[in-house]
Amino acid sequence: MTRHAIAALAAGLSLTAAAVAPALAQDTPAPAAASGAPRQGGSMLDKAVNNIHVNSWSVYGAGQTHQIITSTVQGGHAMRVDVTAAGGNTWDVGAGSVSTKPVQSGDVLLLAVWMRTERAPTGSDTGTAIIRLQGNAEPYPDVVSAPVRPTGEWKLHFANAVADRDWAPGALGATVQLAGASQTIDLGPVFIFNLGRDYDRSTLPTN
């Protein structure tokens, strides 16, 4: 999809799972607006309030190894996380990507994460994970979370919410909790979109 086509998509802001995936096929976001509020025109990627690239993932927790690999996902690389044993809590192993722009109370936020399962848990055809938007300091308040079951194919997984307060750059982040099982999960680019106030959430893609 060309940058012109993406601009046309963003202008209409008609977000469906089928429409968002092609729009995210660009590797490099366009320059961001000077303020934290998203522009109403321009590329969909102008509305991202985080570093979308795979190298923005920060993987944590014992019982895991991780590395960036070459992949067919958008951008050509993925973060592969091998969880060697299930944790006592789903958050014992995970990956996070922090915001880089401010978010204001009342803004509609859309989280979109490219994921696939390389090695499924024993007895299962899919992996298991929880995607979240949350505060980046204790007690890590939950903005929104959604359980997902990634398959062996690359797919975008979604969650959306309305910001319940103002968030400074770096205070909000995306997290994928992976310690629910022994498994190997590939994480592609991650997007935190700020769609502004009064956006119709019923039009947003769901899992």
Short mmCIF file of N, CA and C in Angstrom, two decimals, residues 62-172:
data_model
loop_
_atom_site.label_atom_id
_atom_site.label_comp_id
_atom_site.label_asym_id
_atom_site.label_seq_id
_atom_site.Cartn_x
_atom_site.Cartn_y
_atom_site.Cartn_z
N ALA A 62 12.69 -14.38 34.47
CA ALA A 62 13.51 -15.59 34.48
C ALA A 62 12.82 -16.68 33.67
N GLY A 63 13.58 -17.69 33.27
CA GLY A 63 12.99 -18.80 32.55
C GLY A 63 12.66 -18.48 31.11
N GLN A 64 13.40 -17.56 30.50
CA GLN A 64 13.19 -17.24 29.09
C GLN A 64 14.50 -16.85 28.43
N THR A 65 14.56 -17.04 27.14
CA THR A 65 15.62 -16.48 26.31
C THR A 65 14.96 -15.74 25.16
N HIS A 66 15.64 -14.77 24.60
CA HIS A 66 15.03 -14.02 23.51
C HIS A 66 16.10 -13.52 22.56
N GLN A 67 15.69 -13.31 21.32
CA GLN A 67 16.59 -12.77 20.31
C GLN A 67 15.76 -12.20 19.16
N ILE A 68 16.34 -11.25 18.45
CA ILE A 68 15.71 -10.70 17.24
C ILE A 68 16.08 -11.60 16.07
N ILE A 69 15.07 -12.00 15.32
CA ILE A 69 15.26 -12.90 14.18
C ILE A 69 14.74 -12.26 12.91
N THR A 70 15.18 -12.77 11.77
CA THR A 70 14.61 -12.38 10.49
C THR A 70 13.26 -13.07 10.34
N SER A 71 12.27 -12.34 9.82
CA SER A 71 10.91 -12.88 9.75
C SER A 71 10.15 -12.27 8.59
N THR A 72 9.02 -12.88 8.26
CA THR A 72 8.17 -12.37 7.18
C THR A 72 7.21 -11.29 7.65
N VAL A 73 7.20 -10.96 8.94
CA VAL A 73 6.30 -9.94 9.45
C VAL A 73 6.73 -8.56 8.95
N GLN A 74 5.83 -7.60 9.04
CA GLN A 74 6.13 -6.22 8.69
C GLN A 74 7.46 -5.79 9.27
N GLY A 75 8.31 -5.21 8.47
CA GLY A 75 9.61 -4.73 8.93
C GLY A 75 10.72 -5.75 8.80
N GLY A 76 10.37 -7.04 8.62
CA GLY A 76 11.37 -8.05 8.34
C GLY A 76 12.05 -8.68 9.53
N HIS A 77 11.69 -8.26 10.76
CA HIS A 77 12.30 -8.83 11.96
C HIS A 77 11.25 -9.03 13.05
N ALA A 78 11.53 -9.99 13.92
CA ALA A 78 10.65 -10.26 15.05
C ALA A 78 11.49 -10.52 16.29
N MET A 79 10.86 -10.32 17.46
CA MET A 79 11.48 -10.68 18.73
C MET A 79 10.96 -12.06 19.11
N ARG A 80 11.84 -13.05 19.10
CA ARG A 80 11.45 -14.41 19.48
C ARG A 80 11.71 -14.61 20.97
N VAL A 81 10.66 -14.99 21.71
CA VAL A 81 10.77 -15.21 23.15
C VAL A 81 10.47 -16.68 23.42
N ASP A 82 11.47 -17.39 23.94
CA ASP A 82 11.31 -18.80 24.28
C ASP A 82 11.10 -18.90 25.79
N VAL A 83 9.88 -19.27 26.19
CA VAL A 83 9.56 -19.44 27.61
C VAL A 83 9.78 -20.91 27.95
N THR A 84 10.77 -21.18 28.80
CA THR A 84 11.16 -22.56 29.07
C THR A 84 10.24 -23.27 30.04
N ALA A 85 9.54 -22.53 30.89
CA ALA A 85 8.61 -23.12 31.84
C ALA A 85 7.56 -22.09 32.22
N ALA A 86 6.34 -22.56 32.45
CA ALA A 86 5.27 -21.66 32.88
C ALA A 86 5.63 -21.04 34.22
N GLY A 87 5.23 -19.79 34.40
CA GLY A 87 5.49 -19.10 35.65
C GLY A 87 4.33 -19.23 36.62
N GLY A 88 4.56 -18.81 37.85
CA GLY A 88 3.48 -18.79 38.83
C GLY A 88 2.43 -17.75 38.50
N ASN A 89 2.83 -16.71 37.77
CA ASN A 89 1.94 -15.64 37.32
C ASN A 89 2.16 -15.43 35.83
N THR A 90 1.11 -15.01 35.12
CA THR A 90 1.25 -14.80 33.69
C THR A 90 2.26 -13.71 33.36
N TRP A 91 2.46 -12.78 34.31
CA TRP A 91 3.36 -11.66 34.06
C TRP A 91 4.82 -11.95 34.44
N ASP A 92 5.12 -13.18 34.87
CA ASP A 92 6.50 -13.49 35.26
C ASP A 92 7.48 -13.40 34.10
N VAL A 93 6.98 -13.62 32.88
CA VAL A 93 7.76 -13.41 31.66
C VAL A 93 6.92 -12.55 30.74
N GLY A 94 7.55 -11.58 30.13
CA GLY A 94 6.81 -10.74 29.20
C GLY A 94 7.72 -9.81 28.43
N ALA A 95 7.09 -8.95 27.64
CA ALA A 95 7.81 -7.95 26.86
C ALA A 95 7.02 -6.66 26.91
N GLY A 96 7.72 -5.54 26.97
CA GLY A 96 7.07 -4.25 27.06
C GLY A 96 7.64 -3.24 26.09
N SER A 97 6.82 -2.27 25.73
CA SER A 97 7.24 -1.16 24.88
C SER A 97 6.58 0.11 25.41
N VAL A 98 7.39 1.10 25.79
CA VAL A 98 6.85 2.28 26.48
C VAL A 98 6.43 3.36 25.48
N SER A 99 5.54 4.23 25.94
CA SER A 99 5.09 5.36 25.13
C SER A 99 6.20 6.39 25.00
N THR A 100 6.14 7.16 23.92
CA THR A 100 7.12 8.21 23.69
C THR A 100 6.47 9.60 23.57
N LYS A 101 5.13 9.64 23.64
CA LYS A 101 4.38 10.89 23.51
C LYS A 101 3.33 10.94 24.61
N PRO A 102 2.86 12.13 24.96
CA PRO A 102 1.84 12.23 26.01
C PRO A 102 0.48 11.75 25.53
N VAL A 103 -0.32 11.29 26.47
CA VAL A 103 -1.71 10.89 26.24
C VAL A 103 -2.56 11.65 27.24
N GLN A 104 -3.70 12.16 26.79
CA GLN A 104 -4.57 12.93 27.66
C GLN A 104 -5.79 12.12 28.08
N SER A 105 -6.30 12.42 29.25
CA SER A 105 -7.51 11.77 29.74
C SER A 105 -8.63 11.93 28.71
N GLY A 106 -9.32 10.85 28.40
CA GLY A 106 -10.39 10.88 27.43
C GLY A 106 -9.98 10.46 26.03
N ASP A 107 -8.67 10.35 25.76
CA ASP A 107 -8.22 9.91 24.45
C ASP A 107 -8.56 8.43 24.25
N VAL A 108 -8.97 8.10 23.04
CA VAL A 108 -9.24 6.71 22.68
C VAL A 108 -7.94 6.07 22.21
N LEU A 109 -7.57 4.96 22.83
CA LEU A 109 -6.32 4.27 22.54
C LEU A 109 -6.59 2.90 21.92
N LEU A 110 -5.82 2.57 20.90
CA LEU A 110 -5.90 1.26 20.28
C LEU A 110 -4.52 0.62 20.33
N LEU A 111 -4.45 -0.56 20.95
CA LEU A 111 -3.23 -1.35 20.98
C LEU A 111 -3.32 -2.42 19.90
N ALA A 112 -2.27 -2.54 19.08
CA ALA A 112 -2.21 -3.55 18.03
C ALA A 112 -0.83 -4.20 18.08
N VAL A 113 -0.79 -5.51 18.19
CA VAL A 113 0.46 -6.25 18.33
C VAL A 113 0.50 -7.39 17.31
N TRP A 114 1.56 -7.41 16.48
CA TRP A 114 1.78 -8.55 15.60
C TRP A 114 2.34 -9.70 16.43
N MET A 115 1.72 -10.88 16.33
CA MET A 115 2.18 -12.05 17.09
C MET A 115 1.97 -13.33 16.27
N ARG A 116 2.82 -14.31 16.56
CA ARG A 116 2.62 -15.67 16.06
C ARG A 116 3.25 -16.63 17.06
N THR A 117 2.83 -17.90 17.01
CA THR A 117 3.39 -18.93 17.87
C THR A 117 4.35 -19.80 17.06
N GLU A 118 5.58 -19.85 17.51
CA GLU A 118 6.58 -20.73 16.91
C GLU A 118 6.52 -22.12 17.53
N ARG A 119 6.36 -22.19 18.84
CA ARG A 119 6.23 -23.47 19.55
C ARG A 119 5.07 -23.36 20.52
N ALA A 120 4.03 -24.13 20.27
CA ALA A 120 2.83 -24.07 21.12
C ALA A 120 3.05 -24.90 22.38
N PRO A 121 2.32 -24.60 23.45
CA PRO A 121 2.37 -25.43 24.65
C PRO A 121 1.97 -26.87 24.33
N THR A 122 2.49 -27.80 25.09
CA THR A 122 2.16 -29.21 24.89
C THR A 122 0.65 -29.41 24.94
N GLY A 123 0.13 -30.10 23.92
CA GLY A 123 -1.29 -30.40 23.87
C GLY A 123 -2.16 -29.30 23.30
N SER A 124 -1.55 -28.21 22.82
CA SER A 124 -2.32 -27.08 22.29
C SER A 124 -1.87 -26.75 20.88
N ASP A 125 -2.77 -26.20 20.10
CA ASP A 125 -2.45 -25.75 18.75
C ASP A 125 -2.07 -24.28 18.70
N THR A 126 -2.27 -23.56 19.80
CA THR A 126 -2.01 -22.13 19.83
C THR A 126 -1.18 -21.78 21.06
N GLY A 127 -0.57 -20.62 21.01
CA GLY A 127 0.08 -20.08 22.19
C GLY A 127 -0.94 -19.40 23.10
N THR A 128 -0.45 -18.87 24.20
CA THR A 128 -1.33 -18.15 25.13
C THR A 128 -0.60 -16.91 25.63
N ALA A 129 -1.32 -15.79 25.65
CA ALA A 129 -0.71 -14.53 26.07
C ALA A 129 -1.80 -13.57 26.52
N ILE A 130 -1.39 -12.53 27.21
CA ILE A 130 -2.28 -11.42 27.57
C ILE A 130 -1.61 -10.15 27.08
N ILE A 131 -2.33 -9.37 26.26
CA ILE A 131 -1.81 -8.08 25.83
C ILE A 131 -2.45 -7.00 26.69
N ARG A 132 -1.66 -5.98 27.04
CA ARG A 132 -2.13 -4.95 27.98
C ARG A 132 -1.60 -3.59 27.61
N LEU A 133 -2.38 -2.58 27.94
CA LEU A 133 -1.89 -1.22 28.12
C LEU A 133 -1.89 -0.97 29.62
N GLN A 134 -0.79 -0.47 30.16
CA GLN A 134 -0.69 -0.31 31.60
C GLN A 134 0.28 0.80 31.95
N GLY A 135 0.20 1.25 33.20
CA GLY A 135 1.20 2.17 33.70
C GLY A 135 2.54 1.47 33.85
N ASN A 136 3.62 2.22 33.72
CA ASN A 136 4.95 1.62 33.74
C ASN A 136 5.61 1.67 35.11
N ALA A 137 4.88 2.11 36.14
CA ALA A 137 5.43 2.13 37.50
C ALA A 137 4.47 1.40 38.43
N GLU A 138 5.01 0.82 39.48
CA GLU A 138 4.16 0.12 40.45
C GLU A 138 3.05 1.03 40.94
N PRO A 139 1.83 0.49 41.04
CA PRO A 139 1.41 -0.92 40.91
C PRO A 139 1.05 -1.33 39.49
N TYR A 140 1.60 -0.70 38.48
CA TYR A 140 1.35 -1.04 37.08
C TYR A 140 -0.15 -1.07 36.76
N PRO A 141 -0.84 0.04 36.93
CA PRO A 141 -2.30 0.04 36.75
C PRO A 141 -2.70 -0.37 35.34
N ASP A 142 -3.76 -1.18 35.28
CA ASP A 142 -4.26 -1.71 34.01
C ASP A 142 -5.15 -0.68 33.33
N VAL A 143 -4.86 -0.36 32.09
CA VAL A 143 -5.74 0.48 31.28
C VAL A 143 -6.70 -0.42 30.49
N VAL A 144 -6.16 -1.47 29.88
CA VAL A 144 -6.98 -2.48 29.22
C VAL A 144 -6.12 -3.73 29.06
N SER A 145 -6.77 -4.88 29.10
CA SER A 145 -6.04 -6.13 28.86
C SER A 145 -6.95 -7.08 28.10
N ALA A 146 -6.34 -7.99 27.33
CA ALA A 146 -7.11 -8.95 26.54
C ALA A 146 -6.32 -10.24 26.40
N PRO A 147 -6.92 -11.38 26.73
CA PRO A 147 -6.25 -12.66 26.47
C PRO A 147 -6.28 -12.96 24.98
N VAL A 148 -5.19 -13.49 24.45
CA VAL A 148 -5.12 -13.82 23.03
C VAL A 148 -4.51 -15.20 22.87
N ARG A 149 -4.81 -15.84 21.74
CA ARG A 149 -4.32 -17.19 21.43
C ARG A 149 -3.65 -17.14 20.06
N PRO A 150 -2.41 -16.69 19.99
CA PRO A 150 -1.74 -16.60 18.69
C PRO A 150 -1.53 -17.97 18.06
N THR A 151 -1.74 -18.04 16.75
CA THR A 151 -1.54 -19.25 15.97
C THR A 151 -0.14 -19.21 15.34
N GLY A 152 0.10 -20.15 14.44
CA GLY A 152 1.38 -20.17 13.75
C GLY A 152 1.49 -19.15 12.64
N GLU A 153 0.40 -18.44 12.35
CA GLU A 153 0.41 -17.40 11.32
C GLU A 153 0.50 -16.02 11.95
N TRP A 154 1.19 -15.12 11.27
CA TRP A 154 1.25 -13.74 11.77
C TRP A 154 -0.14 -13.12 11.74
N LYS A 155 -0.50 -12.47 12.85
CA LYS A 155 -1.81 -11.82 12.95
C LYS A 155 -1.71 -10.65 13.93
N LEU A 156 -2.47 -9.61 13.64
CA LEU A 156 -2.59 -8.50 14.58
C LEU A 156 -3.59 -8.85 15.66
N HIS A 157 -3.21 -8.57 16.91
CA HIS A 157 -4.12 -8.74 18.05
C HIS A 157 -4.37 -7.38 18.67
N PHE A 158 -5.63 -7.14 19.10
CA PHE A 158 -6.07 -5.79 19.45
C PHE A 158 -6.64 -5.70 20.85
N ALA A 159 -6.54 -4.50 21.41
CA ALA A 159 -7.29 -4.11 22.60
C ALA A 159 -7.46 -2.60 22.52
N ASN A 160 -8.57 -2.07 23.07
CA ASN A 160 -8.76 -0.62 23.03
C ASN A 160 -9.37 -0.14 24.34
N ALA A 161 -9.18 1.14 24.61
CA ALA A 161 -9.66 1.72 25.87
C ALA A 161 -9.71 3.23 25.73
N VAL A 162 -10.36 3.85 26.71
CA VAL A 162 -10.32 5.31 26.85
C VAL A 162 -9.38 5.63 28.01
N ALA A 163 -8.42 6.51 27.76
CA ALA A 163 -7.46 6.88 28.81
C ALA A 163 -8.20 7.48 29.99
N ASP A 164 -7.93 6.95 31.18
CA ASP A 164 -8.65 7.40 32.37
C ASP A 164 -7.96 8.56 33.07
N ARG A 165 -6.82 8.97 32.55
CA ARG A 165 -6.08 10.09 33.13
C ARG A 165 -5.01 10.53 32.14
N ASP A 166 -4.33 11.63 32.44
CA ASP A 166 -3.22 12.06 31.60
C ASP A 166 -2.01 11.16 31.86
N TRP A 167 -1.29 10.85 30.78
CA TRP A 167 -0.08 10.06 30.88
C TRP A 167 1.06 10.81 30.21
N ALA A 168 2.13 11.01 30.94
CA ALA A 168 3.32 11.65 30.38
C ALA A 168 4.05 10.66 29.48
N PRO A 169 4.89 11.14 28.56
CA PRO A 169 5.68 10.21 27.76
C PRO A 169 6.48 9.26 28.65
N GLY A 170 6.42 7.98 28.32
CA GLY A 170 7.13 6.97 29.08
C GLY A 170 6.37 6.41 30.26
N ALA A 171 5.26 7.04 30.66
CA ALA A 171 4.50 6.58 31.82
C ALA A 171 3.52 5.46 31.48
N LEU A 172 3.22 5.31 30.19
CA LEU A 172 2.26 4.31 29.71
C LEU A 172 3.00 3.36 28.79
#
